[in-house]
CSV table of C-alpha atoms in Angstrom, one decimal:
chain,number,residue,atom,x,y,z
A,1,MET,CA,-15.6,13.9,-3.1
A,2,GLY,CA,-13.5,13.7,-6.2
A,3,LYS,CA,-12.3,10.7,-8.1
A,4,SER,CA,-10.9,7.5,-6.6
A,5,CYS,CA,-7.6,5.9,-7.5
A,6,LYS,CA,-5.9,2.6,-6.7
A,7,VAL,CA,-2.3,2.3,-5.7
A,8,VAL,CA,-0.6,-1.1,-5.3
A,9,VAL,CA,2.1,-1.3,-2.7
A,10,CYS,CA,4.6,-4.1,-3.6
A,11,GLY,CA,8.1,-5.2,-2.7
A,12,LEU,CA,10.1,-7.9,-1.1
A,13,ALA,CA,9.0,-9.6,2.1
A,14,ALA,CA,9.7,-7.9,5.4
A,15,VAL,CA,10.7,-4.5,4.0
A,16,GLY,CA,8.0,-2.5,5.9
A,17,LYS,CA,5.2,-2.0,3.3
A,18,THR,CA,2.5,-2.4,5.9
A,19,ALA,CA,4.4,-0.3,8.5
A,20,VAL,CA,4.7,2.6,6.1
A,21,LEU,CA,0.9,2.5,5.3
A,22,GLU,CA,0.0,2.2,9.0
A,23,GLN,CA,2.1,5.2,9.8
A,24,LEU,CA,1.0,7.3,6.8
A,25,LEU,CA,-2.7,6.7,7.3
A,26,TYR,CA,-3.2,6.2,11.0
A,27,ALA,CA,0.1,7.4,12.6
A,28,ASN,CA,0.1,4.3,14.8
A,29,HIS,CA,3.0,2.1,13.8
A,30,ILE,CA,5.1,1.1,16.8
A,31,VAL,CA,8.8,0.7,16.0
A,32,GLY,CA,10.0,-2.7,17.1
A,33,SER,CA,6.6,-4.3,17.2
A,34,GLU,CA,6.3,-7.9,16.2
A,35,PRO,CA,5.9,-8.1,12.4
A,36,MET,CA,3.0,-10.1,10.9
A,37,GLU,CA,3.0,-11.5,7.4
A,38,THR,CA,0.5,-9.8,5.1
A,39,LEU,CA,-1.6,-11.8,2.6
A,40,GLU,CA,-3.4,-8.8,1.2
A,41,ASP,CA,-5.0,-5.7,2.8
A,42,ILE,CA,-6.8,-2.7,1.5
A,43,TYR,CA,-6.4,0.7,3.1
A,44,ILE,CA,-8.6,3.6,2.2
A,45,GLY,CA,-7.3,7.2,2.6
A,46,SER,CA,-8.9,10.5,1.9
A,47,ILE,CA,-6.4,13.0,0.5
A,48,GLU,CA,-7.0,16.7,-0.1
A,49,THR,CA,-5.3,18.0,-3.2
A,50,ASP,CA,-3.7,21.4,-3.7
A,51,ARG,CA,-6.9,22.4,-5.5
A,52,GLY,CA,-8.9,21.8,-2.3
A,53,VAL,CA,-10.6,18.7,-3.7
A,54,ARG,CA,-10.7,15.5,-1.6
A,55,GLU,CA,-9.9,12.3,-3.4
A,56,GLN,CA,-10.2,8.7,-2.2
A,57,VAL,CA,-7.1,6.5,-2.5
A,58,ARG,CA,-7.2,2.8,-2.1
A,59,PHE,CA,-3.9,1.3,-1.2
A,60,TYR,CA,-3.5,-2.4,-1.9
A,61,ASP,CA,-1.0,-3.8,0.5
A,62,THR,CA,0.4,-7.0,-1.1
A,63,ARG,CA,2.2,-10.0,0.2
A,64,GLY,CA,5.9,-9.7,0.1
A,65,LEU,CA,7.7,-11.2,-2.8
A,66,ARG,CA,10.3,-14.0,-2.3
A,67,ASP,CA,12.8,-15.6,-4.7
A,68,GLY,CA,11.2,-17.5,-7.5
A,69,VAL,CA,7.7,-16.0,-6.8
A,70,GLU,CA,6.2,-13.9,-9.5
A,71,PHE,CA,4.1,-10.8,-8.7
A,72,PRO,CA,0.4,-11.6,-9.2
A,73,ARG,CA,-0.6,-10.3,-12.7
A,74,HIS,CA,-4.2,-9.3,-11.8
A,75,TYR,CA,-2.9,-6.2,-10.0
A,76,TYR,CA,-1.6,-4.8,-13.4
A,77,SER,CA,-5.1,-4.7,-14.8
A,78,PHE,CA,-6.8,-2.3,-12.2
A,79,ALA,CA,-4.1,-0.2,-10.6
A,80,ASP,CA,-3.6,3.5,-11.3
A,81,GLY,CA,-0.2,3.5,-9.7
A,82,PHE,CA,2.4,1.3,-8.1
A,83,ASP,CA,4.7,1.9,-5.1
A,84,TRP,CA,7.7,-0.4,-5.0
A,85,SER,CA,9.2,-0.6,-1.5
A,86,ILE,CA,12.8,-1.6,-1.3
A,87,VAL,CA,13.9,-0.6,2.2
């Protein structure tokens, strides 16, 4: 197993951050299913690179942002990358 990296998935509330992760990692998102508010979840995926090395990726699914609420600063200190979901 190669290195591990951390990706924080952030965005506004109810844009489908969790749905994208569920479909990407498990292929089990059901369109039209009842949405549930996420507080914080961690998904772990194993990805094979073009060099044939498997790397572990931890996706931090964050709570949706609302007007007047600042993104929690502790995520900035440990993330290797950010995915901002706007759809």
